[in-house]
XYZ file of C-alpha atoms in Angstrom:
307
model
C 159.449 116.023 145.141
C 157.863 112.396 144.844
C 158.072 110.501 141.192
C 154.729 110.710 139.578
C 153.561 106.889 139.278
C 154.555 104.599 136.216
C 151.612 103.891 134.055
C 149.951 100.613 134.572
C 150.845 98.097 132.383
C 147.817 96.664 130.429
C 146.278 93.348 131.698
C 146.764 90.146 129.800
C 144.908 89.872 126.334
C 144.058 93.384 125.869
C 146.360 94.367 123.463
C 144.350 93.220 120.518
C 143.718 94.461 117.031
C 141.171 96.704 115.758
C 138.767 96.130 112.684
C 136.118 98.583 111.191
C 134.193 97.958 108.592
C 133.330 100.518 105.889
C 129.726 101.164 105.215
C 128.239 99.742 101.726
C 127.758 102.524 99.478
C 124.768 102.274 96.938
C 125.244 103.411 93.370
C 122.121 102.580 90.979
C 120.574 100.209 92.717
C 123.424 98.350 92.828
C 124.857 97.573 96.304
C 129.168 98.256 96.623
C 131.733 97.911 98.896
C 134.599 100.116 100.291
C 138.186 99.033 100.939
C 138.646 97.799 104.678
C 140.465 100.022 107.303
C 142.311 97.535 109.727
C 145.560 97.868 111.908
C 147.375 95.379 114.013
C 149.172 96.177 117.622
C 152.633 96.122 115.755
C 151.533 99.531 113.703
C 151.986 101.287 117.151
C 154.721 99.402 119.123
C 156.645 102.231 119.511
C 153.630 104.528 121.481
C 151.672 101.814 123.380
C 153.158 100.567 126.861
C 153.951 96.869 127.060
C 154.608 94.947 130.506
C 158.162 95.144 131.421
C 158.688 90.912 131.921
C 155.520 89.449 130.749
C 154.927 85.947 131.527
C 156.091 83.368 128.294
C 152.875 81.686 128.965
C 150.720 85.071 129.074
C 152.568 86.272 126.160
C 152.029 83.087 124.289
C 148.061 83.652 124.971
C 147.546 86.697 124.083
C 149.429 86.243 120.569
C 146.987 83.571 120.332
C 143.685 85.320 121.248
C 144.847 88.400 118.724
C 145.261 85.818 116.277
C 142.218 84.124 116.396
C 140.563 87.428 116.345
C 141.910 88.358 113.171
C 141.519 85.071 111.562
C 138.044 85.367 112.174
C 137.011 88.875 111.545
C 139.065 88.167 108.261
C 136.462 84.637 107.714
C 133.413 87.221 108.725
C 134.202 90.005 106.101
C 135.291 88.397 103.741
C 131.884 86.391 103.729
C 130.170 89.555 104.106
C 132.151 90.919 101.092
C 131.530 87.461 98.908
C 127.491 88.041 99.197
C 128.056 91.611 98.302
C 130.047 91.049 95.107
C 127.660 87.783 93.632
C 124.112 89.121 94.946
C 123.731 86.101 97.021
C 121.121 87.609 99.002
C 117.331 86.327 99.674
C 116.495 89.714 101.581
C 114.852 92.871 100.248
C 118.217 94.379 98.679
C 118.994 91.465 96.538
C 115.259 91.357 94.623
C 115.584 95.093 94.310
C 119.227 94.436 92.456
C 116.931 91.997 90.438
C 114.197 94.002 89.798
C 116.481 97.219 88.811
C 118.197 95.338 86.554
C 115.406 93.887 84.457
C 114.115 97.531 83.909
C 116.854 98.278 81.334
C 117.240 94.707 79.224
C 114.894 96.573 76.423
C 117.935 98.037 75.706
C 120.730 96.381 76.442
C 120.035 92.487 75.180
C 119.954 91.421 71.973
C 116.598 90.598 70.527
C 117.298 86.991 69.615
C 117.725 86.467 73.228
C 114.289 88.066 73.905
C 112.578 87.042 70.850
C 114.121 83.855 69.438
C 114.242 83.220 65.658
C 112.711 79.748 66.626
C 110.886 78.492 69.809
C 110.641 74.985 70.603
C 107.314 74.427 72.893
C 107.677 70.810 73.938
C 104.390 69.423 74.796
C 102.443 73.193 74.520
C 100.315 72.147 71.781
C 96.665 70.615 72.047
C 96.628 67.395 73.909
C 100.213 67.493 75.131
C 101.412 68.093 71.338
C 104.699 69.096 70.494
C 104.931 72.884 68.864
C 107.520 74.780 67.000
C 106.913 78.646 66.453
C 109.249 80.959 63.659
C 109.369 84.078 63.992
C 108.008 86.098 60.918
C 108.355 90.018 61.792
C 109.753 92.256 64.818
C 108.382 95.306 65.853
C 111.129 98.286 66.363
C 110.889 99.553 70.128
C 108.150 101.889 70.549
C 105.596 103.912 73.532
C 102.420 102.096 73.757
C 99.955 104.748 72.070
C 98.617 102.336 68.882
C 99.794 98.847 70.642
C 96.304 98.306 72.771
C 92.640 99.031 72.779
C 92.022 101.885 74.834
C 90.290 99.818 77.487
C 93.471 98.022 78.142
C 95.783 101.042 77.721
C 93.565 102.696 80.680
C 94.089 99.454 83.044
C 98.054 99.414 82.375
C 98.213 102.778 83.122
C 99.142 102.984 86.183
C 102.599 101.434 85.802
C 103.291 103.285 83.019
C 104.929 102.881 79.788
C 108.813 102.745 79.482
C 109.133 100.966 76.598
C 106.995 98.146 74.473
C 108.574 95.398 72.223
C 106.668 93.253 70.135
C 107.544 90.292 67.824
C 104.921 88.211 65.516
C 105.493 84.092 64.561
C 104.091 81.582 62.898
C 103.503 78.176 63.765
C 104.873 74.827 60.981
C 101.425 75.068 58.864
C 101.942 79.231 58.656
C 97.705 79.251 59.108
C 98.432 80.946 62.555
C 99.734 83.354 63.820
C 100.833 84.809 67.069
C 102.027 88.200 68.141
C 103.755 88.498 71.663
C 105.113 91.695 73.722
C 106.886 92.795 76.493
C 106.150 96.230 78.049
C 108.554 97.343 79.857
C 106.623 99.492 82.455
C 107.983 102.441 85.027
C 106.383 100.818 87.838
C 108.144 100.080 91.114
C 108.077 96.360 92.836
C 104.898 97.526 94.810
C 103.308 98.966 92.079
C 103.506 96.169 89.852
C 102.151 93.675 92.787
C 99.087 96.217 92.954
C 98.789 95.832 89.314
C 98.832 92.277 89.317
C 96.559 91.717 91.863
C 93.932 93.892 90.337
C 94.003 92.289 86.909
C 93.541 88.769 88.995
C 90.897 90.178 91.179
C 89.043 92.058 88.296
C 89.558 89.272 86.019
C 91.110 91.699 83.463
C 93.116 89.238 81.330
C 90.080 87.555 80.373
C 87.801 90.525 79.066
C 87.324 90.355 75.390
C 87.576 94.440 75.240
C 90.860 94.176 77.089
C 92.525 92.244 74.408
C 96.493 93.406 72.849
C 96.428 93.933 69.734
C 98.352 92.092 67.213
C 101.626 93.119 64.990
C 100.819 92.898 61.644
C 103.827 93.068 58.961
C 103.236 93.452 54.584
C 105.010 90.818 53.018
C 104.502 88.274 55.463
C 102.188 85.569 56.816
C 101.363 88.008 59.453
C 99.912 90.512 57.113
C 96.100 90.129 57.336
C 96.634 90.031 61.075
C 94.008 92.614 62.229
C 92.008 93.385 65.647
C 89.026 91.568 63.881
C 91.635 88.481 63.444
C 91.775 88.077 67.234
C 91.135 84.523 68.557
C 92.794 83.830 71.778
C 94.939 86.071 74.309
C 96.909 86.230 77.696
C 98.304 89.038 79.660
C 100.644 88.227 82.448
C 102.009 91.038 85.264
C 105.364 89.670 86.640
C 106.015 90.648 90.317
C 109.575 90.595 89.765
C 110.433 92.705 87.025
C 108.657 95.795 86.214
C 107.291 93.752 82.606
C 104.307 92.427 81.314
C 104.023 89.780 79.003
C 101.428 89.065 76.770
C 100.247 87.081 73.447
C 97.920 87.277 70.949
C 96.606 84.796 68.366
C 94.279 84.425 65.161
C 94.459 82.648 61.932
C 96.909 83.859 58.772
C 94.160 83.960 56.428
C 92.152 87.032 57.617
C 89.240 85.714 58.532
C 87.218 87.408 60.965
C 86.993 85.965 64.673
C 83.488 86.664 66.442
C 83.808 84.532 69.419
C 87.056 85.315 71.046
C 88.542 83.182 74.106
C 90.967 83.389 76.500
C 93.849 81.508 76.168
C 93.271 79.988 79.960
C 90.126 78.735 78.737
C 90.925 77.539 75.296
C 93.957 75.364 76.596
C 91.265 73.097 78.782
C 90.637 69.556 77.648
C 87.514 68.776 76.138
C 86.691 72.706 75.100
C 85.496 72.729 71.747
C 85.234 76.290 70.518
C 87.402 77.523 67.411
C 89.886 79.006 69.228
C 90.624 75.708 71.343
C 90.161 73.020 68.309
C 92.406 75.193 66.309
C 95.086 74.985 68.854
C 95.013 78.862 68.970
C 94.999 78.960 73.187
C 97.911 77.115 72.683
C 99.643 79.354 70.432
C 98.997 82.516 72.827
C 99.934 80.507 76.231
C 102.637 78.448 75.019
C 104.847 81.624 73.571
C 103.984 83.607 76.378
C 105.085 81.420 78.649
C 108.620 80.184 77.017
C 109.367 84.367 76.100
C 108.426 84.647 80.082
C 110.918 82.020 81.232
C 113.402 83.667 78.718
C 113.121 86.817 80.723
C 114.049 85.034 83.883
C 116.421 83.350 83.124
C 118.304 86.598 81.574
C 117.557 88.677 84.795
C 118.257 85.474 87.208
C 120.063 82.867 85.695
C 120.400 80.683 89.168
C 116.783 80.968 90.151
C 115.803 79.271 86.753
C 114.245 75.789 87.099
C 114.593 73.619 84.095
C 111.305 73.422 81.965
């Protein structure tokens, strides 16, 4: 009876190691990693055939090749590992990380960081003046039922209400006053751009009846800040965090606004209505913007650009 044939040795370079990657897992918007299954050609030496006298040269090479081939599967994971753990990402996944995140900083920053005790609005004021705002009173988190006219509540509606905060300041002469709020809304990234884009369309953030109302506190400068106190106002939709930011303005000693203007108008050289000569655009836009930039730079430190 004839031998059966030896198995054929395997040709030069072949014997090389095997990598597989794990598949990121996804846990609360937040994208993970598993652990790496890898194994080299020495794991099995014992159950894979071998040449019987391979060349020195040939064996030389294909030690070589398998090295290289680890070495830089090892550079390629571990790069692909790196963006995973820091969020470096420009893609889709990495403003969705953002975007996630920023829904739950209602609760989970302190409101000194959202609200400062003092903001410091370098050139904001009329003309390219300097202003200083202090803040006076802060609203405890709260739905949105009393905290707009019902004009406005119906146009925010569609994003929803998660959560609204609201804080009220003064400027240096305490003769203004300026309430500004975050809501916190339940609105997806595509919502919110809808949103936004309607209120720009529409022109909805400079309607008189669309106005925010102000938060008015006993016992402070703020107190005889009513809806008929009013002056000046800007609401801002952010496309990449499910918030929008607004202000309000008016004067500390209750008297009654008739001619309203918004803030984008009021800031405009050579405008010379009350709201603008008092400065009151100023107040709205200028705290609105620097609690804005806060915001950012909590959700995305690196993307911040110095004001």
């Amino acid at each position: 009876m004839s031998r059966a044939p030896a198995p054929a040795a395997p040709a030069p370079g072949t014997d090389r190691p095997y990598v597989s990657f794990a598949e990121p897992e996804t846990h609360h918007g937040f994208e993970g990693f598993d652990t790496f299954d890898t194994y080299a050609p020495g794991d099995h030496a014992t159950t894979r055939p071998h040449p019987a006298h391979p060349h020195p040269r040939t064996r030389h090479r294909t030690v070589a090749a398998a090295v290289c081939l680890v070495l830089g599967l090892g550079l390629i994971g571990g790069a692909v590992t790196g963006s995973w753990l820091t969020g470096d990402s420009t893609g889709e996944d990495g403003a969705r990380t953002s975007f996630t995140t920023a829904a739950g900083l209602w609760h989970s920053v302190p409101v000194d960081r959202l609200f400062p005790p003092t903001v410091d609005g370098q050139g904001a004021g009329p003309g390219g003046a300097d202003r200083t705002w202090t803040r006076v009173a802060v609203a405890p988190d709260s739905g949105c039922a009393d905290a707009f006219d019902p004009l406005l509540r119906q146009a925010l509606a569609p994003a929803g209400c998660l959560r609204l905060l609201r804080a009220t300041y003064t400027d240096v002469t305490h003769s203004q006053v300026t309430t500004v709020g975050m809501l916190f809304t339940k609105a997806d990234a595509a919502a919110t751009t809808a949103l936004k884009t309607r209120f720009k369309q529409q022109g909805l953030d400079r309607r008189a009846d669309l106005m925010p109302r102000p938060y008015a506190v006993k016992g402070t400068v703020a107190a005889a800040f009513g809806d008929a106190q009013r002056a000046s106002w800007t609401v801002s939709v952010l496309t990449d965090a499910p918030v929008v930011v607004y202000a309000v303005s008016g004067f500390a000693d209750g008297r009654v606004v008739t001619a309203p203007q918004p803030a984008a108008d009021a800031v405009r050289p050579g405008v010379t209505t009350a709201p603008a000569q008092a400065g009151l655009g100023n107040d709205a836009q200028g705290l609105a913007d620097r609690v804005e930039r806060s915001l950012r730079r909590i959700v995305n430190p690196a993307s911040e650009k110095p004001s």
